[in-house]
Amino acid sequence: MRYFIKIFSFAKPYKLKIILSLVCSSLFVIMNTASLWMISSLLSTILNPNKTSSVVNINSSKSSIITYLEGLTNNILGSGDSIEKLKVLCIMMLAIFFLKNIFYYLSNIIMNYVNHKMIMDIRNKIFTHIQSLPLSFFHNSKIGEISSITIGDAARMRAAVNDVVNKLSKHPLNVIAMFTMLALINIKMTLYSLIIIPCIGFVVIKIGQSIRRKTIRSSKQIAGVTNTLHENLSGISVVKSFIQETNEINKFKNETKKYFKLIYKKSRLKSITTPINDMIGVVIAICLLWIGGKEVFIYNTLDPDGFIKFIVYLFAMLQPAKKLAGINISIQSSIAAAERVFSILNIKPQEDAKNALEIKDFSKQIEYSNVSFSYEETNINVLTNINLSIPKGKVYAIVGKSGSGKSTLINLLLRFYEISNGEILIDNQSTKNIKISSLRDMIGVVSQQTFLFNDTVKNNIAYGNDNSDNNQIITAAKLANADEFIMELDKGYDTVIGERGVKLSGGQIQRISIARALLKNPSILIFDEATSSLDTESENEVKKAIENLLKDRTVIVIAHRLSTITNADKIIVLDKGKINDLGNHEELIAKNGKYKKLFDAQFGDKHA
């Protein structure tokens, strides 16, 4: 029930439209009931013009409301012959059916608007919430599953509102209206018809529970299919180079087969619901036909007119009653989808501290004070008691073996992760007390694995700097030694570079990344070995661009090629999450410690 209430929280902004839809649904039910009355009148009055007086005593037992409605109908039809009455009846039926369908259309179209707006709102809320989550969420989640929840489950959630407001306003009202008319016509036979409700209800509840379980499993499985597809497309060059197409095809087929089995079982349950309910309804209707027939022909407790009206309303009631069965199934699927959606929305976002400061720059230093960090899943320290001071305007390099904690040290400064113990200070102000957006705004990152969007060169350079003009973009590109190759592209700065910059070389991608960092003009610049994957010519071009970027900035370099950081003011040597040593290149070589071993392993003693 709590998920059901949460789903309806998305419908609050549209309550006036929902009320209007309910009004139209109510008017539809009134017109539908009136149309059935007219049809039954056609059958009983027009096709039976020579009613005998022998039914007078029977008629006296009718409900006063039924008697009044029959009198009203007779007054409308007038005192003319059968053809005149038929003419009036046809006109009345045409008008009633026209109004009925107008109200039906308005009710549906209003709810369609609400439904599609809800889908949009839910997807926007999920996407907005995802942007506020820490990086750990993305490392622990599959992209395919997040995509499946955002696109698929968000769409399924709105079915609950649609079914409750649109269908549960029409079908129950229809059932109630028909049931009321049945009770007014003959209360004894109406009580017999009550058997329909518990029989259908029992079937619906049991099948609905099973469908809900299968919906949750199938939603997870389609996320697995999506994730397999995404991984394959992202790493298609690796797949082809290792000739793994057949294995990838088999993997994808296995995932789709699992999904097929789940969705087919769910479809079988959905499909069996209608036939079962139909048979229950028909059996009961036939029983009532038999009972009613005996009331008319043997016991004379029901007149033929009343019997005809009863049968018309009975069969009219069966249709919405059967449709109510399908609504529960749809609602159960919506609730299952809501569970997955709120599994994301309930994750606590990364938020600023109360009264967090907004800073544009710093004047003294960045300081790590007794900083330790471990991932929640492992509780094993990645960094332990890090104490470090990086003065403004200096170039500091971080070296160490893979897994020593180099990238983690930087990720904590950017607050991609929250520190387990200790704190990082900028000018003696803890980063926890600085607005996250403010902190990241003064830090520029040029990583080894640069991500470019499937957009123009210009928009990729200007990403994160919406106020930049063409001159500033071109200036940044020139400083990054990127302008020359950009102008050689088909449409220059307006060239769309493809997903992840697939149309560019590695060196070109890096230079656009550097141009992007230059345009941002950050106070602190972080390099995660931006040249390690490039050829010599591209590396030289990128190095020239980096030199333009280093001026008057505080720089932190994660280094794999030690030749690139020999001129750094200080080199931090990390080993198993701890600072093993600190000094400039000459000092560390002289100490003959881990740094010298790393350096010798790359270049040999002659470079020392």
Coordinates of C-alpha atoms in Angstrom, one line a residue:
M1 CA 0.0 0.0 0.0
R2 CA 2.8 2.4 0.8
Y3 CA 4.2 2.1 -2.8
F4 CA 0.6 2.7 -4.1
I5 CA 0.5 5.9 -2.1
K6 CA 3.9 7.0 -3.3
I7 CA 2.8 6.4 -6.9
F8 CA -0.1 8.7 -6.4
S9 CA 2.2 11.5 -5.0
F10 CA 3.2 12.0 -8.6
A11 CA -0.4 12.6 -9.5
K12 CA -0.9 15.5 -7.1
P13 CA 0.0 18.3 -9.5
Y14 CA -2.8 17.1 -11.8
K15 CA -5.6 16.7 -9.3
L16 CA -7.9 19.2 -11.1
K17 CA -7.5 17.3 -14.3
I18 CA -8.1 14.0 -12.5
I19 CA -11.3 15.4 -10.9
L20 CA -12.5 16.6 -14.3
S21 CA -11.8 13.1 -15.7
L22 CA -13.8 11.6 -12.8
V23 CA -16.7 13.9 -13.6
C24 CA -16.6 12.8 -17.2
S25 CA -16.5 9.2 -16.1
S26 CA -19.5 9.7 -13.9
L27 CA -21.5 11.3 -16.8
F28 CA -20.4 8.4 -19.0
V29 CA -21.8 5.9 -16.5
I30 CA -25.1 7.8 -16.3
M31 CA -25.4 8.0 -20.1
N32 CA -24.4 4.3 -20.4
T33 CA -27.1 3.3 -17.9
A34 CA -29.7 5.4 -19.8
S35 CA -28.7 3.8 -23.1
L36 CA -29.3 0.3 -21.6
W37 CA -32.6 1.4 -20.4
M38 CA -33.5 2.6 -23.9
I39 CA -32.3 -0.7 -25.4
S40 CA -34.4 -2.7 -22.9
S41 CA -37.3 -0.4 -23.6
L42 CA -36.9 -1.2 -27.3
L43 CA -37.0 -4.9 -26.6
S44 CA -39.9 -4.8 -24.1
T45 CA -42.1 -2.0 -25.4
I46 CA -41.6 -1.8 -29.1
L47 CA -41.2 -5.5 -29.8
N48 CA -44.1 -6.3 -27.4
P49 CA -46.8 -3.8 -28.2
N50 CA -49.7 -6.0 -27.2
K51 CA -49.0 -6.4 -23.5
T52 CA -51.9 -8.0 -21.6
S53 CA -53.5 -6.7 -18.5
S54 CA -52.7 -9.9 -16.7
V55 CA -49.5 -8.5 -15.6
V56 CA -51.1 -5.6 -13.6
N57 CA -50.8 -7.3 -10.3
I58 CA -47.2 -8.3 -11.0
N59 CA -46.4 -4.7 -12.0
S60 CA -47.7 -3.4 -8.7
S61 CA -44.7 -5.2 -6.9
K62 CA -42.2 -3.2 -8.9
S63 CA -39.9 -0.6 -7.3
S64 CA -41.5 2.8 -7.3
I65 CA -38.3 4.1 -9.1
I66 CA -38.7 1.6 -11.9
T67 CA -42.4 2.5 -12.2
Y68 CA -41.4 6.1 -12.3
L69 CA -38.7 5.5 -15.0
E70 CA -41.2 3.4 -17.1
G71 CA -43.8 6.2 -16.8
L72 CA -41.1 8.8 -17.8
T73 CA -40.1 6.7 -20.8
N74 CA -43.7 6.3 -21.9
N75 CA -44.2 10.0 -21.7
I76 CA -41.1 10.6 -23.8
L77 CA -42.2 8.1 -26.4
G78 CA -45.6 9.7 -26.6
S79 CA -49.0 8.2 -27.4
G80 CA -48.4 7.6 -31.1
D81 CA -48.3 4.3 -32.9
S82 CA -45.4 1.9 -32.8
I83 CA -43.5 3.6 -35.6
E84 CA -43.7 7.0 -34.0
K85 CA -42.5 5.5 -30.7
L86 CA -39.7 3.8 -32.5
K87 CA -38.7 7.0 -34.2
V88 CA -38.5 8.9 -30.9
L89 CA -36.7 6.0 -29.3
C90 CA -34.0 6.0 -32.1
I91 CA -33.5 9.7 -31.7
M92 CA -33.1 9.4 -27.9
M93 CA -30.7 6.5 -28.3
L94 CA -28.6 8.4 -30.8
A95 CA -28.4 11.5 -28.5
I96 CA -27.6 9.3 -25.4
F97 CA -24.9 7.3 -27.2
F98 CA -23.4 10.5 -28.6
L99 CA -23.1 12.1 -25.2
K100 CA -21.9 8.8 -23.7
N101 CA -19.0 8.6 -26.2
I102 CA -18.1 12.3 -25.8
F103 CA -17.8 11.8 -22.1
Y104 CA -15.8 8.6 -22.6
Y105 CA -13.4 10.3 -24.9
L106 CA -12.9 13.3 -22.6
S107 CA -12.3 11.1 -19.6
N108 CA -9.7 9.0 -21.5
I109 CA -7.9 11.9 -23.2
I110 CA -7.6 13.9 -19.9
M111 CA -6.1 10.8 -18.2
N112 CA -3.8 10.1 -21.1
Y113 CA -2.4 13.6 -20.6
V114 CA -1.9 13.0 -16.9
N115 CA -0.4 9.6 -17.5
H116 CA 2.2 10.8 -20.0
K117 CA 3.0 13.8 -17.9
M118 CA 3.5 11.5 -14.9
I119 CA 5.9 9.3 -16.9
M120 CA 7.9 12.4 -17.8
D121 CA 7.9 13.6 -14.2
I122 CA 9.0 10.2 -12.8
R123 CA 11.8 9.9 -15.3
N124 CA 12.9 13.5 -14.7
K125 CA 12.9 12.8 -10.9
I126 CA 14.9 9.6 -11.3
F127 CA 17.5 11.3 -13.5
T128 CA 17.7 14.4 -11.3
H129 CA 18.1 12.2 -8.2
I130 CA 20.8 10.1 -9.9
Q131 CA 22.8 13.3 -10.5
S132 CA 22.9 13.9 -6.8
L133 CA 24.1 10.4 -5.8
P134 CA 27.8 9.7 -4.9
L135 CA 30.1 8.0 -7.3
S136 CA 29.9 4.8 -5.2
F137 CA 26.3 4.3 -6.4
F138 CA 27.5 4.1 -10.0
H139 CA 30.4 1.8 -9.2
N140 CA 27.9 -0.6 -7.5
S141 CA 25.1 -0.4 -10.1
K142 CA 24.8 -1.7 -13.6
I143 CA 24.1 1.0 -16.3
G144 CA 21.6 -1.4 -17.9
E145 CA 19.6 -1.8 -14.7
I146 CA 19.5 2.0 -14.1
S147 CA 18.3 2.5 -17.7
S148 CA 15.7 -0.2 -17.4
I149 CA 14.3 1.4 -14.2
T150 CA 14.3 4.9 -15.7
I151 CA 12.7 4.0 -19.0
G152 CA 10.7 0.8 -18.4
D153 CA 9.6 0.8 -14.8
A154 CA 8.8 4.5 -14.8
A155 CA 6.3 3.9 -17.7
R156 CA 4.7 0.9 -15.8
M157 CA 4.2 3.0 -12.6
R158 CA 1.7 5.3 -14.2
A159 CA -0.6 2.4 -15.0
A160 CA -1.7 2.4 -11.3
V161 CA -3.0 5.9 -11.6
N162 CA -4.5 5.3 -15.0
D163 CA -6.3 2.2 -13.8
V164 CA -7.5 3.6 -10.5
V165 CA -8.7 7.0 -11.8
N166 CA -9.7 6.0 -15.3
K167 CA -10.9 2.4 -15.1
L168 CA -11.8 2.3 -11.4
S169 CA -13.9 5.3 -11.9
K170 CA -15.8 3.8 -14.9
H171 CA -16.0 0.1 -14.2
P172 CA -17.0 0.2 -10.5
L173 CA -19.5 3.0 -11.2
N174 CA -20.8 0.9 -14.1
V175 CA -21.1 -2.2 -11.9
I176 CA -22.8 -0.1 -9.1
A177 CA -25.2 1.5 -11.5
M178 CA -26.1 -1.8 -13.1
F179 CA -26.4 -3.6 -9.8
T180 CA -28.7 -0.8 -8.5
M181 CA -30.9 -1.2 -11.5
L182 CA -30.9 -5.0 -11.0
A183 CA -31.9 -4.6 -7.4
L184 CA -34.7 -2.2 -8.3
I185 CA -36.0 -4.6 -10.9
N186 CA -35.9 -7.8 -8.8
I187 CA -34.0 -8.0 -5.5
K188 CA -34.2 -11.8 -5.2
M189 CA -32.4 -12.5 -8.5
T190 CA -29.9 -9.7 -7.7
L191 CA -28.9 -11.5 -4.5
Y192 CA -28.1 -14.6 -6.6
S193 CA -25.9 -12.4 -8.9
L194 CA -23.8 -11.4 -5.9
I195 CA -22.0 -14.8 -6.3
I196 CA -20.0 -13.2 -9.2
I197 CA -18.0 -10.8 -7.0
P198 CA -16.3 -13.2 -4.5
C199 CA -15.7 -15.8 -7.3
I200 CA -14.0 -13.3 -9.6
G201 CA -12.3 -11.5 -6.7
F202 CA -10.6 -14.7 -5.4
V203 CA -9.2 -15.6 -8.9
V204 CA -8.0 -12.0 -9.4
I205 CA -6.2 -11.7 -6.1
K206 CA -4.4 -15.0 -6.5
I207 CA -3.3 -14.4 -10.1
G208 CA -2.4 -10.8 -9.3
Q209 CA 0.0 -11.8 -6.5
S210 CA 1.8 -14.2 -8.8
I211 CA 2.0 -11.6 -11.6
R212 CA 3.5 -9.0 -9.2
R213 CA 6.4 -11.5 -8.3
K214 CA 7.0 -12.3 -11.9
T215 CA 7.0 -8.6 -12.9
I216 CA 9.8 -7.8 -10.4
R217 CA 11.8 -10.7 -11.7
S218 CA 11.2 -9.9 -15.3
S219 CA 12.1 -6.2 -14.7
K220 CA 15.5 -7.3 -13.2
Q221 CA 16.0 -9.7 -16.1
I222 CA 15.4 -7.1 -18.9
A223 CA 17.9 -4.9 -17.0
G224 CA 20.4 -7.9 -17.5
V225 CA 19.6 -7.9 -21.2
T226 CA 20.1 -4.2 -21.5
N227 CA 23.4 -4.3 -19.6
T228 CA 24.7 -7.2 -21.8
L229 CA 23.8 -5.1 -24.9
H230 CA 25.4 -2.0 -23.5
E231 CA 28.7 -3.8 -22.5
N232 CA 28.9 -5.4 -25.9
L233 CA 28.4 -2.1 -27.8
S234 CA 30.8 -0.2 -25.5
G235 CA 33.5 -2.8 -25.9
I236 CA 32.8 -3.9 -29.5
S237 CA 36.5 -3.4 -30.6
V238 CA 37.7 -5.7 -27.8
V239 CA 35.1 -8.3 -28.7
K240 CA 36.2 -8.3 -32.3
S241 CA 39.9 -8.2 -31.6
F242 CA 39.6 -11.3 -29.4
I243 CA 37.1 -13.0 -31.8
Q244 CA 34.5 -13.3 -29.1
E245 CA 31.4 -12.5 -31.3
T246 CA 30.0 -16.1 -30.9
N247 CA 30.4 -16.1 -27.1
E248 CA 28.8 -12.6 -26.9
I249 CA 25.9 -13.8 -29.1
N250 CA 25.4 -16.9 -26.8
K251 CA 25.6 -14.7 -23.7
F252 CA 23.0 -12.3 -25.1
K253 CA 20.8 -15.3 -26.2
N254 CA 20.9 -16.8 -22.7
E255 CA 19.8 -13.5 -21.2
T256 CA 16.9 -13.0 -23.6
K257 CA 15.9 -16.6 -23.1
K258 CA 15.7 -16.1 -19.3
Y259 CA 13.6 -13.0 -20.0
F260 CA 11.4 -14.9 -22.4
K261 CA 10.6 -17.6 -19.9
L262 CA 9.6 -15.0 -17.2
I263 CA 7.5 -12.8 -19.5
Y264 CA 5.8 -15.8 -21.1
K265 CA 4.8 -17.1 -17.6
K266 CA 3.5 -13.7 -16.8
S267 CA 1.5 -13.6 -20.1
R268 CA 0.0 -17.0 -19.5
L269 CA -1.3 -15.8 -16.1
K270 CA -2.7 -12.6 -17.7
S271 CA -4.3 -14.6 -20.5
I272 CA -6.0 -17.2 -18.2
T273 CA -7.6 -14.5 -16.1
T274 CA -10.1 -13.4 -18.7
P275 CA -11.3 -16.9 -19.7
I276 CA -11.7 -18.0 -16.1
N277 CA -13.7 -14.9 -15.2
D278 CA -15.7 -15.1 -18.4
M279 CA -16.7 -18.7 -17.6
I280 CA -17.6 -17.8 -14.0
G281 CA -19.7 -15.0 -15.2
V282 CA -21.4 -17.0 -17.9
V283 CA -22.3 -19.9 -15.6
I284 CA -23.8 -17.5 -13.1
A285 CA -25.7 -15.7 -15.9
I286 CA -27.1 -18.9 -17.3
C287 CA -28.2 -19.9 -13.8
L288 CA -29.9 -16.6 -13.4
L289 CA -31.5 -17.0 -16.8
W290 CA -32.9 -20.3 -15.6
I291 CA -34.1 -18.9 -12.3
G292 CA -35.6 -15.8 -13.9
G293 CA -37.3 -17.8 -16.6
K294 CA -39.0 -19.9 -14.0
E295 CA -40.0 -16.7 -12.1
V296 CA -41.7 -15.5 -15.3
F297 CA -43.2 -18.7 -16.8
I298 CA -44.0 -20.8 -13.7
Y299 CA -44.4 -18.6 -10.6
N300 CA -45.5 -15.3 -12.3
T301 CA -43.5 -13.3 -9.8
L302 CA -41.7 -11.3 -12.5
D303 CA -43.2 -9.8 -15.6
P304 CA -41.5 -10.3 -19.1
D305 CA -40.6 -6.6 -19.3
G306 CA -38.8 -6.7 -16.0
F307 CA -37.1 -10.0 -17.0
I308 CA -35.9 -8.5 -20.3
K309 CA -34.5 -5.4 -18.4
F310 CA -32.9 -7.6 -15.8
I311 CA -31.1 -9.7 -18.4
V312 CA -29.9 -6.6 -20.3
Y313 CA -28.4 -5.0 -17.2
L314 CA -27.0 -8.3 -16.0
F315 CA -25.0 -8.9 -19.1
A316 CA -24.0 -5.2 -19.2
M317 CA -22.7 -5.6 -15.6
L318 CA -20.6 -8.7 -16.5
Q319 CA -18.4 -6.7 -18.9
P320 CA -17.1 -4.1 -16.4
A321 CA -16.9 -6.7 -13.7
K322 CA -14.5 -8.8 -15.9
K323 CA -12.5 -5.7 -16.7
L324 CA -12.0 -5.0 -13.0
A325 CA -10.2 -8.3 -12.9
G326 CA -7.5 -7.1 -15.3
I327 CA -7.1 -3.8 -13.3
N328 CA -5.7 -5.6 -10.3
I329 CA -3.1 -7.3 -12.4
S330 CA -2.0 -4.0 -13.9
I331 CA -1.9 -2.4 -10.5
Q332 CA 0.3 -5.2 -9.2
S333 CA 2.7 -4.7 -12.1
S334 CA 2.8 -1.0 -11.3
I335 CA 3.6 -1.6 -7.6
A336 CA 6.4 -4.0 -8.6
A337 CA 7.8 -1.3 -10.9
A338 CA 7.4 1.3 -8.1
E339 CA 9.5 -0.9 -5.8
R340 CA 12.4 -0.7 -8.3
V341 CA 12.0 3.0 -8.9
F342 CA 12.0 3.8 -5.2
S343 CA 14.9 1.6 -4.7
I344 CA 16.8 4.4 -6.4
L345 CA 14.8 7.4 -5.2
N346 CA 15.2 6.2 -1.5
I347 CA 19.0 6.3 -1.8
K348 CA 20.3 9.2 0.2
P349 CA 21.7 11.9 -2.1
Q350 CA 25.0 13.6 -1.6
E351 CA 24.0 17.0 -0.1
D352 CA 25.8 20.1 1.1
A353 CA 26.1 20.7 4.8
K354 CA 23.9 23.3 6.4
N355 CA 25.2 26.8 5.8
A356 CA 27.9 25.4 3.4
L357 CA 30.2 28.0 2.0
E358 CA 30.7 29.0 -1.6
I359 CA 34.3 29.7 -2.5
K360 CA 35.8 30.8 -5.8
D361 CA 39.5 30.4 -5.0
F362 CA 41.9 29.7 -2.2
S363 CA 45.0 31.6 -1.1
K364 CA 47.2 29.2 0.9
Q365 CA 47.0 25.4 0.7
I366 CA 45.2 22.1 0.4
E367 CA 45.7 20.0 3.4
Y368 CA 44.9 16.3 4.1
S369 CA 44.7 15.8 7.8
N370 CA 44.7 12.1 9.1
V371 CA 42.6 11.1 6.1
S372 CA 41.5 7.4 5.9
F373 CA 39.1 5.9 3.5
S374 CA 37.5 2.5 3.0
Y375 CA 34.7 1.3 0.7
E376 CA 31.5 0.4 2.6
E377 CA 31.4 -3.0 1.0
T378 CA 34.8 -4.1 2.1
N379 CA 35.7 -2.0 5.2
I380 CA 39.3 -2.4 4.1
N381 CA 41.3 0.8 4.2
V382 CA 42.3 2.1 0.8
L383 CA 44.0 5.1 2.4
T384 CA 45.3 5.2 5.9
N385 CA 46.3 8.3 8.0
I386 CA 47.2 10.5 5.0
N387 CA 48.8 13.8 6.2
L388 CA 49.7 16.1 3.3
S389 CA 50.0 19.8 2.5
I390 CA 49.9 21.1 -1.1
P391 CA 50.7 24.9 -1.3
K392 CA 49.0 27.1 -3.8
G393 CA 50.7 27.4 -7.1
K394 CA 52.9 24.3 -6.7
V395 CA 53.0 21.1 -8.9
Y396 CA 52.6 17.9 -6.9
A397 CA 52.9 14.5 -8.4
I398 CA 51.5 11.2 -7.0
V399 CA 53.2 7.9 -7.9
G400 CA 52.9 4.4 -6.8
K401 CA 51.9 0.9 -7.9
S402 CA 48.4 0.1 -9.2
G403 CA 46.0 -0.1 -6.2
S404 CA 48.2 2.1 -4.0
G405 CA 45.3 4.7 -3.7
K406 CA 46.4 7.4 -6.1
S407 CA 43.1 8.0 -7.8
T408 CA 41.2 7.6 -4.5
L409 CA 43.3 10.5 -3.0
I410 CA 42.0 12.7 -5.8
N411 CA 38.5 11.4 -5.7
L412 CA 38.2 12.4 -2.0
L413 CA 39.3 16.0 -2.8
L414 CA 36.5 16.2 -5.4
R415 CA 34.1 14.6 -2.9
F416 CA 33.3 11.8 -5.3
Y417 CA 33.5 9.8 -2.1
E418 CA 33.1 10.9 1.5
I419 CA 36.1 10.5 3.8
S420 CA 35.8 7.7 6.4
N421 CA 38.0 9.5 8.9
G422 CA 39.9 12.8 9.1
E423 CA 39.3 15.7 6.8
I424 CA 40.5 17.6 3.8
L425 CA 41.0 21.4 4.3
I426 CA 41.3 24.2 1.8
D427 CA 42.7 27.3 3.6
N428 CA 41.8 25.6 6.9
Q429 CA 38.1 25.2 5.8
S430 CA 36.9 21.6 5.7
T431 CA 35.7 20.5 2.2
K432 CA 32.6 19.1 4.0
N433 CA 31.6 22.7 4.8
I434 CA 32.1 23.9 1.2
K435 CA 29.3 23.6 -1.4
I436 CA 30.0 20.6 -3.6
S437 CA 29.3 22.6 -6.8
S438 CA 31.6 25.4 -5.6
L439 CA 34.4 23.0 -4.8
R440 CA 34.2 21.2 -8.1
D441 CA 33.9 24.4 -10.0
M442 CA 37.4 25.4 -9.0
I443 CA 38.9 22.0 -9.9
G444 CA 39.7 21.0 -13.5
V445 CA 40.3 17.3 -14.4
V446 CA 42.1 15.9 -17.4
S447 CA 42.0 12.2 -17.2
Q448 CA 43.6 9.3 -19.1
Q449 CA 40.1 8.1 -20.2
T450 CA 38.5 11.3 -21.4
F451 CA 34.8 11.2 -22.1
L452 CA 33.5 13.2 -25.0
F453 CA 29.8 13.5 -25.8
N454 CA 28.1 12.7 -29.1
D455 CA 28.0 16.4 -29.9
T456 CA 29.9 19.1 -31.8
V457 CA 33.5 19.9 -31.0
K458 CA 32.4 23.4 -29.9
N459 CA 29.9 22.1 -27.4
N460 CA 32.3 19.5 -26.0
I461 CA 34.9 22.2 -25.3
A462 CA 32.3 24.5 -23.8
Y463 CA 30.8 21.8 -21.7
G464 CA 30.3 23.2 -18.2
N465 CA 30.9 26.8 -19.3
D466 CA 27.6 27.9 -20.8
N467 CA 28.6 31.6 -20.9
S468 CA 31.6 31.1 -23.2
D469 CA 31.5 32.6 -26.6
N470 CA 33.1 31.4 -29.9
N471 CA 36.2 33.5 -29.4
Q472 CA 36.9 32.0 -26.0
I473 CA 36.4 28.5 -27.3
I474 CA 38.8 29.1 -30.2
T475 CA 41.4 30.6 -27.9
A476 CA 41.2 27.6 -25.5
A477 CA 41.5 25.3 -28.5
K478 CA 44.6 27.1 -29.8
L479 CA 46.3 27.0 -26.3
A480 CA 45.5 23.2 -26.3
N481 CA 47.1 22.8 -29.8
A482 CA 43.7 21.6 -31.1
D483 CA 42.6 24.4 -33.4
E484 CA 44.6 23.2 -36.4
F485 CA 43.2 19.7 -36.5
I486 CA 39.7 21.0 -35.6
M487 CA 39.7 23.3 -38.7
E488 CA 40.6 20.3 -40.9
L489 CA 37.4 18.5 -39.8
D490 CA 34.4 18.6 -42.2
K491 CA 32.5 21.3 -40.4
G492 CA 35.3 22.6 -38.1
Y493 CA 34.0 23.4 -34.7
D494 CA 30.5 22.3 -35.6
T495 CA 31.6 18.8 -36.5
V496 CA 29.7 16.1 -34.5
I497 CA 32.5 13.8 -33.2
G498 CA 30.4 10.7 -32.5
E499 CA 29.8 8.7 -29.3
R500 CA 32.8 9.1 -27.0
G501 CA 34.6 11.0 -29.7
V502 CA 34.9 7.9 -31.9
K503 CA 35.7 10.0 -35.0
L504 CA 38.9 11.4 -33.4
S505 CA 42.3 10.0 -32.5
G506 CA 43.4 9.6 -28.9
G507 CA 45.7 12.6 -29.1
Q508 CA 42.9 14.8 -30.5
I509 CA 40.5 13.6 -27.8
Q510 CA 43.0 14.6 -25.1
R511 CA 43.6 18.0 -26.6
I512 CA 39.9 18.7 -26.7
S513 CA 39.8 17.7 -23.1
I514 CA 42.6 20.1 -22.3
A515 CA 40.8 22.9 -24.2
R516 CA 37.7 22.1 -22.1
A517 CA 39.8 22.5 -18.9
L518 CA 41.4 25.7 -20.1
L519 CA 38.1 27.2 -20.9
K520 CA 36.9 26.3 -17.4
N521 CA 40.0 28.2 -16.0
P522 CA 40.2 26.3 -12.7
S523 CA 42.4 27.2 -9.7
I524 CA 43.3 23.6 -9.1
L525 CA 44.2 21.3 -12.0
I526 CA 44.3 17.5 -11.8
F527 CA 46.0 15.3 -14.4
D528 CA 45.4 11.6 -14.3
E529 CA 48.3 10.7 -16.6
A530 CA 46.8 12.4 -19.6
T531 CA 49.5 11.2 -22.0
S532 CA 50.1 7.6 -21.0
S533 CA 48.0 6.0 -23.8
L534 CA 49.3 8.2 -26.6
D535 CA 51.9 7.7 -29.3
T536 CA 55.1 9.9 -29.2
E537 CA 53.9 12.5 -31.7
S538 CA 50.5 12.9 -30.0
E539 CA 52.1 12.9 -26.6
N540 CA 54.4 15.8 -27.6
E541 CA 51.4 17.8 -28.8
V542 CA 49.5 17.1 -25.6
K543 CA 52.5 18.0 -23.5
K544 CA 52.8 21.4 -25.2
A545 CA 49.1 22.0 -24.5
I546 CA 49.6 21.0 -20.8
E547 CA 52.4 23.5 -20.4
N548 CA 49.9 26.2 -21.4
L549 CA 47.5 24.9 -18.8
L550 CA 50.0 24.8 -15.9
K551 CA 50.6 28.5 -15.6
D552 CA 49.5 30.1 -12.3
R553 CA 47.7 27.0 -11.1
T554 CA 48.0 24.4 -8.4
V555 CA 48.6 21.2 -10.1
I556 CA 48.2 17.5 -8.9
V557 CA 49.5 14.9 -11.4
I558 CA 48.8 11.2 -11.0
A559 CA 51.9 9.8 -12.9
H560 CA 52.5 6.5 -14.5
R561 CA 55.4 7.7 -16.7
L562 CA 57.8 9.1 -14.2
S563 CA 59.6 11.1 -16.9
T564 CA 56.7 13.5 -17.0
I565 CA 57.0 14.6 -13.4
T566 CA 60.8 14.9 -12.8
N567 CA 60.3 18.7 -12.6
A568 CA 57.4 18.6 -10.1
D569 CA 57.9 20.6 -6.9
K570 CA 57.1 17.5 -4.8
I571 CA 56.5 13.9 -5.6
I572 CA 54.3 11.8 -3.2
V573 CA 55.1 8.1 -3.2
L574 CA 52.1 6.0 -2.2
D575 CA 52.4 2.4 -1.1
K576 CA 49.4 0.3 0.1
G577 CA 47.4 3.4 0.9
K578 CA 50.1 5.2 2.9
I579 CA 52.6 7.9 2.1
N580 CA 55.9 6.1 1.8
D581 CA 58.0 9.1 0.9
L582 CA 57.8 12.8 -0.2
G583 CA 60.3 15.0 -1.9
N584 CA 61.5 16.3 -5.3
H585 CA 63.0 14.0 -8.0
E586 CA 66.6 14.5 -6.9
E587 CA 65.8 14.0 -3.2
L588 CA 63.9 10.8 -3.8
I589 CA 66.6 9.4 -6.1
A590 CA 69.2 10.1 -3.5
K591 CA 67.2 8.3 -0.8
N592 CA 67.4 5.1 -2.8
G593 CA 63.9 4.1 -1.7
K594 CA 60.7 3.0 -3.5
Y595 CA 60.7 5.9 -5.9
K596 CA 64.2 5.0 -7.2
K597 CA 63.0 1.4 -7.6
L598 CA 60.0 2.6 -9.6
F599 CA 62.2 4.9 -11.7
D600 CA 64.9 2.3 -12.4
A601 CA 62.2 -0.2 -13.3
Q602 CA 61.1 2.2 -16.1
F603 CA 64.4 3.7 -17.3
G604 CA 67.3 1.9 -15.7
D605 CA 70.2 3.3 -13.6
K606 CA 71.6 5.5 -16.5
H607 CA 68.7 7.9 -16.2
A608 CA 69.1 8.5 -12.5

